[in-house]
Coordinates of C-alpha atoms in Angstrom, one line a residue:
M48 CA -12.5 144.5 23.0
S49 CA -14.7 145.4 25.9
G50 CA -12.0 147.4 27.7
E51 CA -12.8 145.6 31.0
P52 CA -9.7 144.5 33.0
N53 CA -8.6 140.9 33.0
Q54 CA -9.5 138.7 35.9
Y55 CA -7.1 136.2 37.5
I56 CA -7.0 133.5 40.1
A57 CA -3.7 133.5 42.0
H58 CA -1.9 130.2 43.0
R59 CA 1.1 129.8 45.4
D60 CA 3.6 127.6 43.7
G61 CA 5.2 126.2 46.8
R62 CA 8.4 128.1 46.2
G63 CA 7.3 131.4 47.6
R64 CA 6.0 132.8 44.3
I65 CA 2.6 133.4 42.9
L66 CA 1.2 132.3 39.5
L67 CA -1.8 134.1 37.8
Q68 CA -4.4 132.1 36.0
G69 CA -6.9 133.8 33.6
V70 CA -10.4 133.3 34.8
E71 CA -12.0 133.3 31.3
T72 CA -9.5 131.0 29.5
G73 CA -8.0 129.0 32.4
I74 CA -4.5 129.7 31.0
I75 CA -1.6 130.3 33.3
H76 CA -0.3 133.8 32.3
G77 CA 2.9 133.8 34.4
L78 CA 4.5 134.7 37.6
A79 CA 3.4 137.8 39.5
F80 CA 6.0 140.4 40.4
P81 CA 5.5 143.7 42.3
G82 CA 6.3 147.0 40.7
F83 CA 9.3 149.0 41.9
P84 CA 8.7 150.8 45.2
G85 CA 7.7 154.4 44.7
E86 CA 7.3 154.2 41.0
S87 CA 4.0 154.8 39.2
A88 CA 2.3 152.2 37.1
H89 CA 2.4 154.5 34.1
A90 CA 6.2 155.0 34.4
F91 CA 6.7 151.3 34.9
S92 CA 4.6 150.2 32.0
R93 CA 6.4 152.7 29.7
E94 CA 9.7 151.0 30.4
Y95 CA 8.8 147.4 31.1
G96 CA 5.4 146.7 29.5
S97 CA 1.8 146.3 30.7
V98 CA 0.9 146.1 34.4
S99 CA -2.0 144.6 36.3
Y100 CA -3.7 145.6 39.6
P101 CA -4.6 143.6 42.7
N102 CA -8.3 144.2 42.2
E103 CA -8.0 142.0 39.1
I104 CA -7.3 139.0 41.3
Q105 CA -10.5 137.3 42.4
N106 CA -9.1 135.5 45.4
L107 CA -7.1 138.4 46.7
R108 CA -8.4 137.9 50.2
D109 CA -6.4 134.6 50.2
L110 CA -3.2 136.4 49.6
P111 CA -2.9 139.2 52.1
E112 CA 0.7 139.9 51.0
L113 CA -0.7 141.3 47.8
S114 CA -3.2 143.7 49.3
E115 CA -0.7 146.5 49.7
M116 CA 0.8 146.1 46.3
P117 CA -0.1 149.1 44.1
F118 CA 0.4 147.2 40.8
L119 CA 2.1 144.1 39.5
T120 CA 3.7 142.7 36.4
M121 CA 4.0 139.2 35.0
E122 CA 6.8 137.1 33.7
G123 CA 6.0 134.2 31.4
L124 CA 6.8 130.5 32.3
W125 CA 9.2 129.2 29.7
D126 CA 11.5 127.2 31.8
L127 CA 9.3 124.7 33.7
S128 CA 12.2 122.7 35.2
P129 CA 11.9 124.3 38.7
Y130 CA 8.3 123.3 38.9
F131 CA 8.4 119.7 37.6
N132 CA 11.6 118.9 39.5
D133 CA 10.4 120.3 42.8
S134 CA 8.1 118.1 44.9
H135 CA 6.7 121.3 46.6
C136 CA 5.1 122.3 43.3
Q137 CA 3.2 119.1 42.8
E138 CA -0.2 120.7 43.3
I139 CA 0.3 123.1 40.4
W140 CA 1.5 120.5 37.9
P141 CA -2.0 120.2 36.4
L142 CA -2.0 123.9 35.7
L143 CA 1.3 123.8 33.9
G144 CA 0.8 120.6 31.9
T145 CA -0.3 122.3 28.7
L146 CA 2.7 124.6 28.8
A147 CA 5.0 121.6 29.4
R148 CA 3.6 119.8 26.4
Q149 CA 3.7 122.7 24.1
N150 CA 7.3 123.5 25.0
G151 CA 8.3 119.8 24.9
F152 CA 9.5 119.8 28.6
Y153 CA 11.4 116.6 29.5
H154 CA 11.4 115.2 33.0
R155 CA 14.2 112.6 33.2
S156 CA 12.8 110.4 36.0
P157 CA 9.3 109.1 36.9
L158 CA 7.3 111.1 39.3
T159 CA 5.8 108.1 41.1
P160 CA 6.9 104.5 41.5
T161 CA 6.8 102.9 38.1
T162 CA 5.4 99.6 36.9
Q163 CA 9.0 98.3 36.5
D164 CA 8.9 96.6 39.9
S165 CA 5.9 94.6 38.8
G166 CA 7.7 93.1 35.8
L167 CA 5.9 95.1 33.1
S168 CA 9.0 96.9 31.7
R169 CA 10.9 95.5 28.7
S170 CA 14.1 96.3 27.0
L171 CA 14.0 98.6 24.0
T172 CA 16.1 96.1 22.1
D173 CA 13.3 93.6 22.3
T174 CA 11.0 95.8 20.1
L175 CA 13.2 98.4 18.3
L176 CA 13.2 98.0 14.5
W177 CA 15.2 101.1 13.8
S178 CA 15.8 104.6 15.0
Y179 CA 16.6 107.9 13.2
R180 CA 18.0 111.1 14.6
L181 CA 17.1 114.4 12.8
V182 CA 20.3 116.1 11.6
N183 CA 20.1 119.9 12.1
P184 CA 21.9 121.7 9.2
K185 CA 21.8 124.9 11.2
G186 CA 23.7 123.8 14.3
S187 CA 24.2 121.1 16.9
W188 CA 21.1 121.8 18.9
N189 CA 18.2 119.2 19.0
L190 CA 15.2 119.5 16.8
P191 CA 12.1 118.6 18.9
I192 CA 9.5 116.7 17.0
V193 CA 6.1 118.5 17.5
A194 CA 4.0 117.2 14.6
S195 CA 3.7 114.0 12.7
A196 CA 1.6 112.1 10.1
V197 CA 2.1 108.8 8.3
N198 CA 1.1 107.4 4.9
E199 CA 2.4 104.8 2.4
Q200 CA 5.4 107.0 1.5
G201 CA 6.6 107.2 5.1
I202 CA 6.3 109.3 8.2
W203 CA 6.4 113.1 8.1
L204 CA 7.9 115.0 11.0
G205 CA 7.6 118.7 11.9
V206 CA 10.0 120.4 14.2
W207 CA 10.0 123.7 16.1
D208 CA 12.0 125.7 13.7
G209 CA 9.8 124.9 10.7
Q210 CA 11.8 122.1 9.1
I211 CA 9.8 119.2 7.8
F212 CA 11.4 115.7 7.4
A213 CA 10.0 112.7 5.5
V214 CA 11.5 109.3 6.5
D215 CA 10.5 106.1 4.7
H216 CA 9.4 103.0 6.5
Q217 CA 12.9 101.6 6.4
G218 CA 14.3 104.7 8.3
N219 CA 15.8 106.6 5.4
E220 CA 15.3 110.3 4.9
I221 CA 13.6 110.9 1.6
Q222 CA 12.6 114.5 1.7
R223 CA 13.1 117.7 3.6
Y224 CA 11.3 121.1 3.5
A225 CA 11.8 124.4 5.3
L226 CA 8.9 126.6 6.3
P227 CA 9.2 130.4 7.1
K228 CA 8.3 129.8 10.8
S229 CA 7.6 127.0 13.3
T230 CA 5.0 124.3 12.7
H231 CA 2.6 122.5 15.1
A232 CA 0.4 120.4 13.0
L233 CA 0.6 117.8 10.2
T234 CA -2.2 115.8 8.5
I235 CA -2.7 113.6 5.4
V236 CA -5.3 114.9 3.0
A237 CA -6.0 112.5 0.0
E238 CA -2.6 110.9 0.6
E239 CA -0.8 114.3 0.5
P240 CA 0.7 115.9 3.6
W241 CA -0.6 119.3 4.7
V242 CA 1.3 121.3 7.4
S243 CA 0.6 124.4 9.5
C244 CA 3.0 127.2 9.9
D245 CA 3.2 130.0 12.5
D246 CA 2.9 132.6 9.7
G247 CA -0.8 131.7 9.6
H248 CA -0.6 129.6 6.4
I249 CA -1.4 126.0 5.6
Y250 CA 1.1 124.4 3.2
E251 CA 0.9 121.4 0.9
L252 CA 4.0 119.3 0.6
T253 CA 3.7 117.8 -2.9
G254 CA 6.4 119.5 -5.0
K255 CA 10.0 120.5 -4.5
L256 CA 9.0 123.5 -2.4
P257 CA 6.1 123.9 0.1
Q258 CA 3.1 125.5 -1.5
S259 CA 0.9 127.8 0.6
I260 CA -2.7 126.9 -0.1
Y261 CA -4.6 128.9 2.6
D262 CA -4.0 131.8 5.0
I263 CA -6.1 131.2 8.1
R264 CA -5.5 134.6 9.7
P265 CA -8.7 136.8 10.0
P266 CA -8.7 139.7 7.5
D267 CA -8.2 142.3 10.2
A268 CA -5.3 140.4 11.8
L269 CA -2.4 142.7 12.6
R270 CA 0.1 140.1 13.7
Y271 CA 2.3 138.1 11.2
H272 CA 2.9 135.4 13.8
H273 CA -0.3 133.2 14.0
I274 CA -0.1 129.8 15.6
I275 CA -2.2 126.9 14.2
W276 CA -2.4 124.1 16.8
A277 CA -4.2 121.4 14.8
I278 CA -5.4 120.3 11.4
E279 CA -7.6 117.3 11.0
S280 CA -8.7 115.7 7.7
C281 CA -12.3 114.8 7.3
A282 CA -14.5 113.3 4.5
E283 CA -14.9 116.6 2.8
G284 CA -12.0 119.0 3.5
V285 CA -10.3 119.8 6.8
V286 CA -11.0 121.2 10.3
V287 CA -8.4 123.7 11.6
A288 CA -7.9 125.1 15.2
D289 CA -5.6 128.0 16.1
A290 CA -4.2 129.1 19.4
Y291 CA -6.6 132.1 19.8
G292 CA -9.9 130.3 20.2
Y293 CA -10.9 130.0 16.4
L294 CA -12.1 126.8 14.7
W295 CA -12.7 126.5 10.9
R296 CA -14.2 123.9 8.6
L297 CA -12.6 124.3 5.2
L298 CA -14.4 122.6 2.3
P299 CA -12.5 120.7 -0.5
D300 CA -12.3 124.0 -2.6
L301 CA -10.8 125.7 0.5
S302 CA -13.9 127.9 1.0
V303 CA -15.0 128.3 4.6
G304 CA -17.9 126.0 5.5
W305 CA -18.3 127.5 9.0
H306 CA -16.2 129.0 11.7
Y307 CA -16.4 129.3 15.5
H308 CA -14.7 131.5 18.0
S309 CA -14.6 131.5 21.8
P310 CA -12.0 133.2 24.1
Q311 CA -12.3 130.3 26.4
C312 CA -10.7 128.0 23.8
W313 CA -7.4 129.8 23.7
Q314 CA -4.6 127.2 23.4
G315 CA -7.1 124.4 22.6
C316 CA -4.5 122.1 21.0
W317 CA -6.4 118.7 20.8
L318 CA -8.7 118.2 17.8
R319 CA -10.3 115.1 16.3
V320 CA -13.0 114.6 13.7
D321 CA -15.3 111.6 12.9
A322 CA -18.0 111.2 10.3
T323 CA -20.5 113.6 12.0
Q324 CA -18.8 115.6 14.7
V325 CA -15.7 117.6 15.6
Y326 CA -14.2 117.3 19.1
W327 CA -12.0 120.1 20.5
G328 CA -10.1 119.8 23.7
Y329 CA -8.9 122.9 25.6
Y330 CA -7.9 124.1 29.1
Q331 CA -11.4 123.5 30.6
G332 CA -12.7 120.5 28.9
V333 CA -14.1 119.3 25.5
I334 CA -16.6 120.7 23.1
A335 CA -18.4 118.7 20.3
F336 CA -19.6 120.4 17.1
D337 CA -21.7 119.2 14.3
L338 CA -19.4 118.7 11.4
Q339 CA -21.8 120.0 8.7
T340 CA -23.1 123.1 10.5
G341 CA -20.6 124.0 13.1
K342 CA -23.3 124.1 15.8
E343 CA -22.2 123.2 19.3
V344 CA -23.6 119.8 20.2
W345 CA -22.4 119.5 23.7
R346 CA -19.7 120.8 26.1
V347 CA -18.3 119.2 29.2
A348 CA -15.8 120.4 31.8
L349 CA -12.9 118.2 32.9
P350 CA -10.8 118.5 36.1
A351 CA -7.6 119.5 34.1
P352 CA -6.6 120.8 30.7
V353 CA -6.7 118.3 27.8
L354 CA -3.3 117.3 26.4
C355 CA -4.1 114.4 24.1
G356 CA -6.8 111.9 23.1
V357 CA -8.3 109.5 20.5
I358 CA -11.6 108.4 19.1
R359 CA -12.6 104.8 19.8
D360 CA -15.8 103.3 18.6
Q361 CA -18.6 105.4 20.2
E362 CA -16.4 107.1 22.8
L363 CA -13.5 109.6 23.2
I364 CA -10.5 108.8 25.4
V365 CA -8.7 112.0 26.5
G366 CA -5.6 112.4 28.6
C367 CA -5.4 115.5 30.9
S368 CA -2.6 117.3 32.8
D369 CA -3.8 115.7 36.0
R370 CA -2.3 112.5 34.5
C371 CA -5.8 111.0 34.3
F372 CA -7.5 109.5 31.3
Y373 CA -11.3 110.1 30.9
R374 CA -13.7 108.2 28.7
L375 CA -16.5 110.4 27.2
T376 CA -19.5 109.2 25.2
K377 CA -19.9 110.8 21.8
T378 CA -23.5 111.7 22.5
A379 CA -24.9 113.8 25.3
D380 CA -27.5 112.8 27.8
L381 CA -30.9 114.3 27.0
K382 CA -31.4 115.6 30.5
T383 CA -27.9 117.0 31.3
C384 CA -26.9 117.9 27.7
E385 CA -23.5 116.5 28.5
P386 CA -21.7 113.3 27.7
T387 CA -21.1 110.6 30.3
V388 CA -17.6 111.0 31.7
D389 CA -15.7 108.2 33.5
K390 CA -12.1 108.2 34.8
V391 CA -10.5 105.0 33.4
Y392 CA -6.8 105.3 34.2
T393 CA -4.1 107.3 35.9
S394 CA -0.8 107.3 34.1
T395 CA 2.6 107.2 35.8
A396 CA 3.7 110.5 34.3
L397 CA 2.3 113.5 32.3
P398 CA 0.8 112.1 29.0
Y399 CA 1.9 114.0 25.9
T400 CA 0.5 111.8 23.2
I401 CA -1.7 108.7 22.7
A402 CA -2.5 106.3 19.9
V403 CA -5.1 103.5 19.6
T404 CA -4.5 100.2 17.8
P405 CA -6.6 99.4 14.6
D406 CA -8.5 96.7 16.5
Q407 CA -9.4 99.2 19.2
S408 CA -8.1 96.9 21.9
S409 CA -5.1 98.8 23.2
L410 CA -3.8 102.3 23.7
F411 CA -0.2 103.5 23.6
V412 CA 0.6 106.5 25.8
G413 CA 3.8 108.5 25.4
D414 CA 4.8 110.7 28.4
F415 CA 7.2 113.4 29.4
T416 CA 9.6 111.0 31.1
G417 CA 10.4 109.3 27.8
H418 CA 8.3 106.1 28.5
I419 CA 5.6 104.4 26.5
E420 CA 2.8 102.7 28.3
Q421 CA 0.5 100.1 26.7
L422 CA -3.0 99.9 28.1
A423 CA -5.4 97.1 27.6
I424 CA -8.9 98.5 27.1
G425 CA -11.8 97.0 29.1
A426 CA -14.3 98.0 31.7
E427 CA -11.2 99.4 33.5
Y428 CA -8.0 100.1 31.7
H429 CA -4.8 98.6 33.0
C430 CA -1.1 98.8 32.0
V431 CA 0.3 95.7 30.3
G432 CA 3.7 97.1 29.3
R433 CA 5.9 100.1 30.0
Q434 CA 9.0 100.8 28.0
P435 CA 11.7 103.5 28.2
L436 CA 12.9 105.1 24.9
N437 CA 15.9 106.9 26.4
G438 CA 15.5 109.6 23.8
G439 CA 13.7 112.4 25.5
A440 CA 10.0 113.1 26.1
V441 CA 7.7 111.2 23.8
T442 CA 5.9 114.0 21.9
R443 CA 4.3 112.1 19.0
L444 CA 2.9 108.5 18.5
E445 CA 1.7 107.1 15.2
I446 CA 0.5 103.6 14.4
W447 CA 1.1 102.1 10.9
N448 CA 0.2 98.5 10.3
D449 CA 2.2 96.5 12.9
R450 CA 4.5 99.4 13.8
L451 CA 4.5 102.1 16.4
Y452 CA 6.4 105.3 15.5
A453 CA 7.5 107.4 18.4
G454 CA 9.0 110.9 18.1
T455 CA 10.7 112.8 20.9
N456 CA 11.7 116.3 21.9
L457 CA 15.3 115.4 21.4
G458 CA 14.7 114.9 17.7
Q459 CA 14.7 111.1 17.5
L460 CA 12.2 108.9 15.7
F461 CA 11.9 105.3 16.9
A462 CA 10.2 102.5 14.9
L463 CA 8.9 99.9 17.3
S464 CA 7.1 96.6 16.8
R465 CA 3.6 96.7 18.4
Q466 CA 4.0 93.1 19.6
W467 CA 5.5 93.9 23.0
T468 CA 2.7 93.1 25.4
V469 CA 3.7 91.0 28.3

């Protein structure tokens, strides 16, 4: 730790309040509140927690109402409903998109006119093969689906409270596990499911009980809670990204091939791997690494935080919290040392998840209004179908043969036929 104070950029939220965004990471830290009149910062922090000071706000001159504030504190943004349901807050939606996705926020109605008026919407009954609702043995509350993976056995689903469900391809539950804490990532390694847990461990789901196979926490880590955002299988081992700016390549024997750390990559929740490179999406853009050495190959900034994406042929397609999809080349230009970036589509609502068909001709996008859009890929992308699920925000999409599996934040799994283009 350098001991230097944090630096923030302040944003008015349109509702008379101020949000503070970290300069180094780009993450929204929370709402700013003034300390109690006449109380010292030391006394306040002893009772209520850490404080910040106006000189830590880089654009303080744009907010004269803060200039006389001796110190301030922050409150986290857990309930995003006031922001996503208030048109006055539209300009800050891109800043809050990652928080919305990570917390499974559900917006019940489209934000802009939908494609329904143009005849692109179809009934769910036209394409639904079956649906399955996760039954919570602990109570009646919903179990938001936050992780998924699919293999011959079926589809594996991870939920917020650490439960893992396995459902076969006919919609029958065949297995259930319980982890000590929440999970955020599932992947298939040699046909076996591996899952992350917020205790910092990676578990293998092969026996009657989950087996911890690796503890990703640094040796000097003091916290028990350690979030792993993503695990991606590769030809030899796996690549793992946590919520604190760390990236690891684990070899088949689970030794560390290489690791990388950058404070800028806090909350980098999108990760993909191909035969030669690793692609990591975070608040400020995408970074590509050499798979064998871990050396940074290129880095590119994007207008908004990365929420989802896929690899397609020689390009990446990423969806960001400005509702835009960007096409990035896998290789960087020799002069700029950055990939070519093109905006190819603007979705109707905030995109949470995306999947590409095996023939690479179409994309499916699941959004926070509970719709799935199908995009035809060409020089320019265009929507050829839009379908409501009526089961909550679409948090996970998986393609298996001729099926599209969609998981929602209300704990429902839908098996859909992919043959629903108009």
